[in-house]
Amino acid sequence: MKKEVKFQLDEYRESIDNIDSMLVFLLAERFKVTEKVGKLKADNNLPASDKNREAEQRARLELLSSQAGIKPGFISRLLNFIIKEVVDNHKKLKKNS
């Protein structure tokens, strides 16, 4: 591999690593907030899942992802994964309250 190519590849990978780190910390912050939501729901005997809210978020994020040039459907699949984790956590909180 040419020296210039390796240098450029290493530079790109360093950027990717930094972005991945930011994603981890952003997800951690998101889960901290959804934990608060789950406790509030449990304390007030609200359902763990809110299908209307989920649909609104999905539509909003699909529009944003389209504007950002992200492949259609990707954000919905990612959001489904995140929402499942959040709802599972909310159910545990409700069970333990």
CSV table of N, CA and C in Angstrom, one decimal:
chain,number,residue,atom,x,y,z
A,1,MET,N,0.8,-1.2,0.0
A,1,MET,CA,0.0,0.0,0.0
A,1,MET,C,0.9,1.2,0.0
A,2,LYS,N,0.5,2.2,-0.8
A,2,LYS,CA,1.3,3.4,-0.9
A,2,LYS,C,1.2,4.2,0.4
A,3,LYS,N,2.2,4.9,0.7
A,3,LYS,CA,2.3,5.6,2.0
A,3,LYS,C,1.2,6.7,2.1
A,4,GLU,N,0.9,7.4,1.0
A,4,GLU,CA,-0.2,8.4,1.0
A,4,GLU,C,-1.5,7.7,1.2
A,5,VAL,N,-1.8,6.6,0.6
A,5,VAL,CA,-3.0,5.9,0.8
A,5,VAL,C,-3.2,5.4,2.2
A,6,LYS,N,-2.2,4.9,2.8
A,6,LYS,CA,-2.2,4.4,4.2
A,6,LYS,C,-2.5,5.6,5.1
A,7,PHE,N,-1.8,6.7,4.8
A,7,PHE,CA,-2.0,7.9,5.7
A,7,PHE,C,-3.5,8.4,5.6
A,8,GLN,N,-4.0,8.4,4.4
A,8,GLN,CA,-5.4,8.9,4.2
A,8,GLN,C,-6.4,7.9,4.8
A,9,LEU,N,-6.1,6.6,4.7
A,9,LEU,CA,-7.0,5.6,5.3
A,9,LEU,C,-6.9,5.7,6.8
A,10,ASP,N,-5.8,5.9,7.4
A,10,ASP,CA,-5.6,6.0,8.8
A,10,ASP,C,-6.4,7.3,9.3
A,11,GLU,N,-6.3,8.3,8.5
A,11,GLU,CA,-7.0,9.6,8.9
A,11,GLU,C,-8.5,9.4,8.9
A,12,TYR,N,-9.0,8.7,7.8
A,12,TYR,CA,-10.5,8.4,7.8
A,12,TYR,C,-10.9,7.5,8.9
A,13,ARG,N,-10.1,6.5,9.2
A,13,ARG,CA,-10.4,5.6,10.3
A,13,ARG,C,-10.4,6.3,11.7
A,14,GLU,N,-9.5,7.2,11.9
A,14,GLU,CA,-9.5,8.0,13.1
A,14,GLU,C,-10.8,8.8,13.2
A,15,SER,N,-11.2,9.4,12.1
A,15,SER,CA,-12.5,10.1,12.2
A,15,SER,C,-13.7,9.2,12.5
A,16,ILE,N,-13.7,8.0,11.9
A,16,ILE,CA,-14.7,7.1,12.1
A,16,ILE,C,-14.7,6.7,13.6
A,17,ASP,N,-13.6,6.4,14.2
A,17,ASP,CA,-13.5,6.0,15.6
A,17,ASP,C,-14.0,7.1,16.5
A,18,ASN,N,-13.7,8.4,16.2
A,18,ASN,CA,-14.2,9.5,17.0
A,18,ASN,C,-15.7,9.6,16.9
A,19,ILE,N,-16.2,9.4,15.7
A,19,ILE,CA,-17.7,9.5,15.5
A,19,ILE,C,-18.4,8.3,16.3
A,20,ASP,N,-17.8,7.1,16.2
A,20,ASP,CA,-18.3,6.0,16.9
A,20,ASP,C,-18.3,6.2,18.4
A,21,SER,N,-17.3,6.9,18.9
A,21,SER,CA,-17.2,7.2,20.3
A,21,SER,C,-18.4,8.2,20.7
A,22,MET,N,-18.6,9.2,19.9
A,22,MET,CA,-19.6,10.1,20.1
A,22,MET,C,-21.0,9.4,20.1
A,23,LEU,N,-21.2,8.5,19.2
A,23,LEU,CA,-22.5,7.8,19.1
A,23,LEU,C,-22.7,7.0,20.4
A,24,VAL,N,-21.7,6.4,20.9
A,24,VAL,CA,-21.8,5.6,22.2
A,24,VAL,C,-22.3,6.6,23.3
A,25,PHE,N,-21.6,7.7,23.4
A,25,PHE,CA,-22.0,8.7,24.5
A,25,PHE,C,-23.3,9.3,24.3
A,26,LEU,N,-23.7,9.5,23.0
A,26,LEU,CA,-25.1,10.1,22.7
A,26,LEU,C,-26.1,9.0,23.1
A,27,LEU,N,-25.9,7.8,22.8
A,27,LEU,CA,-26.8,6.7,23.1
A,27,LEU,C,-26.9,6.6,24.7
A,28,ALA,N,-25.8,6.7,25.3
A,28,ALA,CA,-25.8,6.6,26.8
A,28,ALA,C,-26.7,7.8,27.4
A,29,GLU,N,-26.6,9.0,26.8
A,29,GLU,CA,-27.4,10.1,27.3
A,29,GLU,C,-28.9,9.9,27.0
A,30,ARG,N,-29.1,9.3,25.8
A,30,ARG,CA,-30.5,9.0,25.4
A,30,ARG,C,-31.1,8.0,26.4
A,31,PHE,N,-30.4,7.0,26.7
A,31,PHE,CA,-30.9,6.0,27.7
A,31,PHE,C,-31.1,6.5,29.1
A,32,LYS,N,-30.2,7.5,29.5
A,32,LYS,CA,-30.4,8.1,30.8
A,32,LYS,C,-31.8,8.8,30.8
A,33,VAL,N,-32.1,9.5,29.8
A,33,VAL,CA,-33.4,10.3,29.7
A,33,VAL,C,-34.5,9.3,29.6
A,34,THR,N,-34.4,8.3,28.8
A,34,THR,CA,-35.5,7.3,28.7
A,34,THR,C,-35.7,6.5,30.0
A,35,GLU,N,-34.7,6.4,30.8
A,35,GLU,CA,-34.8,5.8,32.1
A,35,GLU,C,-35.7,6.7,33.0
A,36,LYS,N,-35.5,8.0,32.9
A,36,LYS,CA,-36.4,8.9,33.6
A,36,LYS,C,-37.8,8.8,33.1
A,37,VAL,N,-38.0,8.7,31.8
A,37,VAL,CA,-39.4,8.5,31.3
A,37,VAL,C,-40.0,7.3,31.8
A,38,GLY,N,-39.2,6.2,31.8
A,38,GLY,CA,-39.7,4.9,32.3
A,38,GLY,C,-40.1,5.0,33.8
A,39,LYS,N,-39.4,5.7,34.6
A,39,LYS,CA,-39.7,5.8,36.0
A,39,LYS,C,-41.0,6.6,36.1
A,40,LEU,N,-41.1,7.7,35.4
A,40,LEU,CA,-42.3,8.5,35.4
A,40,LEU,C,-43.5,7.7,35.0
A,41,LYS,N,-43.4,6.9,33.9
A,41,LYS,CA,-44.5,6.1,33.5
A,41,LYS,C,-44.9,5.1,34.5
A,42,ALA,N,-43.9,4.4,35.1
A,42,ALA,CA,-44.1,3.4,36.1
A,42,ALA,C,-44.8,4.0,37.3
A,43,ASP,N,-44.4,5.2,37.8
A,43,ASP,CA,-45.0,5.8,38.9
A,43,ASP,C,-46.4,6.3,38.7
A,44,ASN,N,-46.7,6.5,37.4
A,44,ASN,CA,-48.1,7.0,37.1
A,44,ASN,C,-48.9,5.9,36.3
A,45,ASN,N,-48.4,4.7,36.4
A,45,ASN,CA,-49.1,3.5,35.8
A,45,ASN,C,-49.5,3.8,34.3
A,46,LEU,N,-48.5,4.3,33.6
A,46,LEU,CA,-48.7,4.5,32.2
A,46,LEU,C,-48.1,3.3,31.4
A,47,PRO,N,-48.6,3.0,30.2
A,47,PRO,CA,-48.0,1.9,29.5
A,47,PRO,C,-46.5,2.2,29.1
A,48,ALA,N,-45.8,1.1,29.0
A,48,ALA,CA,-44.4,1.2,28.7
A,48,ALA,C,-44.1,1.7,27.3
A,49,SER,N,-45.1,1.4,26.4
A,49,SER,CA,-44.9,1.8,25.0
A,49,SER,C,-46.0,2.8,24.6
A,50,ASP,N,-45.6,3.7,23.7
A,50,ASP,CA,-46.5,4.7,23.2
A,50,ASP,C,-46.4,4.7,21.7
A,51,LYS,N,-47.2,3.9,21.0
A,51,LYS,CA,-47.2,3.7,19.6
A,51,LYS,C,-47.3,4.9,18.8
A,52,ASN,N,-48.1,5.9,19.2
A,52,ASN,CA,-48.2,7.2,18.5
A,52,ASN,C,-46.9,7.9,18.5
A,53,ARG,N,-46.3,8.0,19.7
A,53,ARG,CA,-45.0,8.7,19.8
A,53,ARG,C,-44.0,8.0,18.9
A,54,GLU,N,-43.9,6.7,19.0
A,54,GLU,CA,-43.0,6.0,18.2
A,54,GLU,C,-43.2,6.2,16.7
A,55,ALA,N,-44.4,6.3,16.2
A,55,ALA,CA,-44.7,6.5,14.8
A,55,ALA,C,-44.3,7.9,14.4
A,56,GLU,N,-44.5,8.9,15.3
A,56,GLU,CA,-44.1,10.3,15.0
A,56,GLU,C,-42.6,10.4,14.9
A,57,GLN,N,-41.9,9.7,15.9
A,57,GLN,CA,-40.5,9.8,15.9
A,57,GLN,C,-39.9,9.1,14.6
A,58,ARG,N,-40.5,8.0,14.3
A,58,ARG,CA,-40.0,7.2,13.1
A,58,ARG,C,-40.2,8.1,11.8
A,59,ALA,N,-41.3,8.8,11.7
A,59,ALA,CA,-41.6,9.6,10.5
A,59,ALA,C,-40.6,10.8,10.5
A,60,ARG,N,-40.4,11.4,11.7
A,60,ARG,CA,-39.5,12.6,11.8
A,60,ARG,C,-38.1,12.2,11.4
A,61,LEU,N,-37.6,11.1,12.0
A,61,LEU,CA,-36.3,10.7,11.8
A,61,LEU,C,-36.0,10.1,10.4
A,62,GLU,N,-37.1,9.5,9.8
A,62,GLU,CA,-36.9,9.1,8.4
A,62,GLU,C,-36.8,10.3,7.4
A,63,LEU,N,-37.5,11.4,7.7
A,63,LEU,CA,-37.4,12.6,7.0
A,63,LEU,C,-36.0,13.2,7.1
A,64,LEU,N,-35.5,13.3,8.4
A,64,LEU,CA,-34.2,13.8,8.6
A,64,LEU,C,-33.1,13.0,7.9
A,65,SER,N,-33.3,11.7,8.0
A,65,SER,CA,-32.3,10.8,7.4
A,65,SER,C,-32.3,10.9,5.9
A,66,SER,N,-33.4,11.1,5.3
A,66,SER,CA,-33.5,11.4,3.9
A,66,SER,C,-32.8,12.7,3.5
A,67,GLN,N,-33.0,13.7,4.3
A,67,GLN,CA,-32.3,15.0,4.0
A,67,GLN,C,-30.8,14.8,4.2
A,68,ALA,N,-30.4,13.9,5.1
A,68,ALA,CA,-29.0,13.7,5.3
A,68,ALA,C,-28.3,12.8,4.3
A,69,GLY,N,-29.1,12.2,3.4
A,69,GLY,CA,-28.6,11.3,2.5
A,69,GLY,C,-28.4,9.8,2.9
A,70,ILE,N,-29.1,9.5,4.0
A,70,ILE,CA,-29.0,8.1,4.5
A,70,ILE,C,-30.0,7.2,3.8
A,71,LYS,N,-29.6,6.0,3.6
A,71,LYS,CA,-30.4,5.1,2.8
A,71,LYS,C,-31.8,4.9,3.5
A,72,PRO,N,-32.9,4.9,2.7
A,72,PRO,CA,-34.2,4.8,3.3
A,72,PRO,C,-34.3,3.5,4.1
A,73,GLY,N,-35.0,3.6,5.2
A,73,GLY,CA,-35.3,2.4,6.0
A,73,GLY,C,-34.2,2.1,7.1
A,74,PHE,N,-33.0,2.6,6.9
A,74,PHE,CA,-32.0,2.4,7.9
A,74,PHE,C,-32.3,2.9,9.2
A,75,ILE,N,-32.8,4.2,9.3
A,75,ILE,CA,-33.1,4.8,10.5
A,75,ILE,C,-34.2,4.1,11.2
A,76,SER,N,-35.2,3.7,10.5
A,76,SER,CA,-36.3,3.0,11.1
A,76,SER,C,-35.9,1.7,11.7
A,77,ARG,N,-35.0,1.0,11.1
A,77,ARG,CA,-34.4,-0.3,11.6
A,77,ARG,C,-33.6,0.0,12.9
A,78,LEU,N,-32.8,1.1,12.9
A,78,LEU,CA,-32.1,1.4,14.0
A,78,LEU,C,-33.0,1.9,15.2
A,79,LEU,N,-34.0,2.7,14.8
A,79,LEU,CA,-34.9,3.1,15.9
A,79,LEU,C,-35.7,2.0,16.5
A,80,ASN,N,-36.1,1.0,15.6
A,80,ASN,CA,-36.8,-0.2,16.2
A,80,ASN,C,-35.9,-0.9,17.2
A,81,PHE,N,-34.6,-1.0,17.0
A,81,PHE,CA,-33.7,-1.7,17.9
A,81,PHE,C,-33.7,-0.9,19.2
A,82,ILE,N,-33.5,0.5,19.1
A,82,ILE,CA,-33.4,1.3,20.3
A,82,ILE,C,-34.7,1.3,21.0
A,83,ILE,N,-35.9,1.5,20.3
A,83,ILE,CA,-37.2,1.5,21.0
A,83,ILE,C,-37.4,0.2,21.7
A,84,LYS,N,-37.1,-1.0,21.2
A,84,LYS,CA,-37.3,-2.2,21.8
A,84,LYS,C,-36.5,-2.3,23.2
A,85,GLU,N,-35.3,-1.8,23.1
A,85,GLU,CA,-34.5,-1.7,24.4
A,85,GLU,C,-35.1,-0.8,25.4
A,86,VAL,N,-35.6,0.3,25.0
A,86,VAL,CA,-36.2,1.3,25.9
A,86,VAL,C,-37.5,0.7,26.5
A,87,VAL,N,-38.4,0.1,25.6
A,87,VAL,CA,-39.6,-0.4,26.1
A,87,VAL,C,-39.4,-1.6,27.1
A,88,ASP,N,-38.4,-2.4,26.7
A,88,ASP,CA,-38.1,-3.5,27.7
A,88,ASP,C,-37.6,-3.0,29.0
A,89,ASN,N,-36.9,-1.9,29.0
A,89,ASN,CA,-36.4,-1.3,30.3
A,89,ASN,C,-37.6,-0.7,31.0
A,90,HIS,N,-38.5,-0.1,30.3
A,90,HIS,CA,-39.7,0.5,30.9
A,90,HIS,C,-40.6,-0.6,31.5
A,91,LYS,N,-40.7,-1.7,30.9
A,91,LYS,CA,-41.5,-2.8,31.4
A,91,LYS,C,-40.8,-3.3,32.7
A,92,LYS,N,-39.5,-3.4,32.8
A,92,LYS,CA,-38.8,-3.8,34.0
A,92,LYS,C,-39.1,-2.8,35.1
A,93,LEU,N,-39.0,-1.6,34.8
A,93,LEU,CA,-39.2,-0.5,35.8
A,93,LEU,C,-40.7,-0.6,36.4
A,94,LYS,N,-41.6,-0.9,35.5
A,94,LYS,CA,-43.0,-1.0,35.9
A,94,LYS,C,-43.2,-2.2,36.8
A,95,LYS,N,-42.6,-3.3,36.4
A,95,LYS,CA,-42.7,-4.5,37.2
A,95,LYS,C,-42.1,-4.4,38.6
A,96,ASN,N,-41.0,-3.6,38.7
A,96,ASN,CA,-40.3,-3.4,39.9
A,96,ASN,C,-40.9,-2.3,40.8
A,97,SER,N,-41.9,-1.6,40.2
A,97,SER,CA,-42.4,-0.4,41.0
A,97,SER,C,-43.6,-0.9,41.9
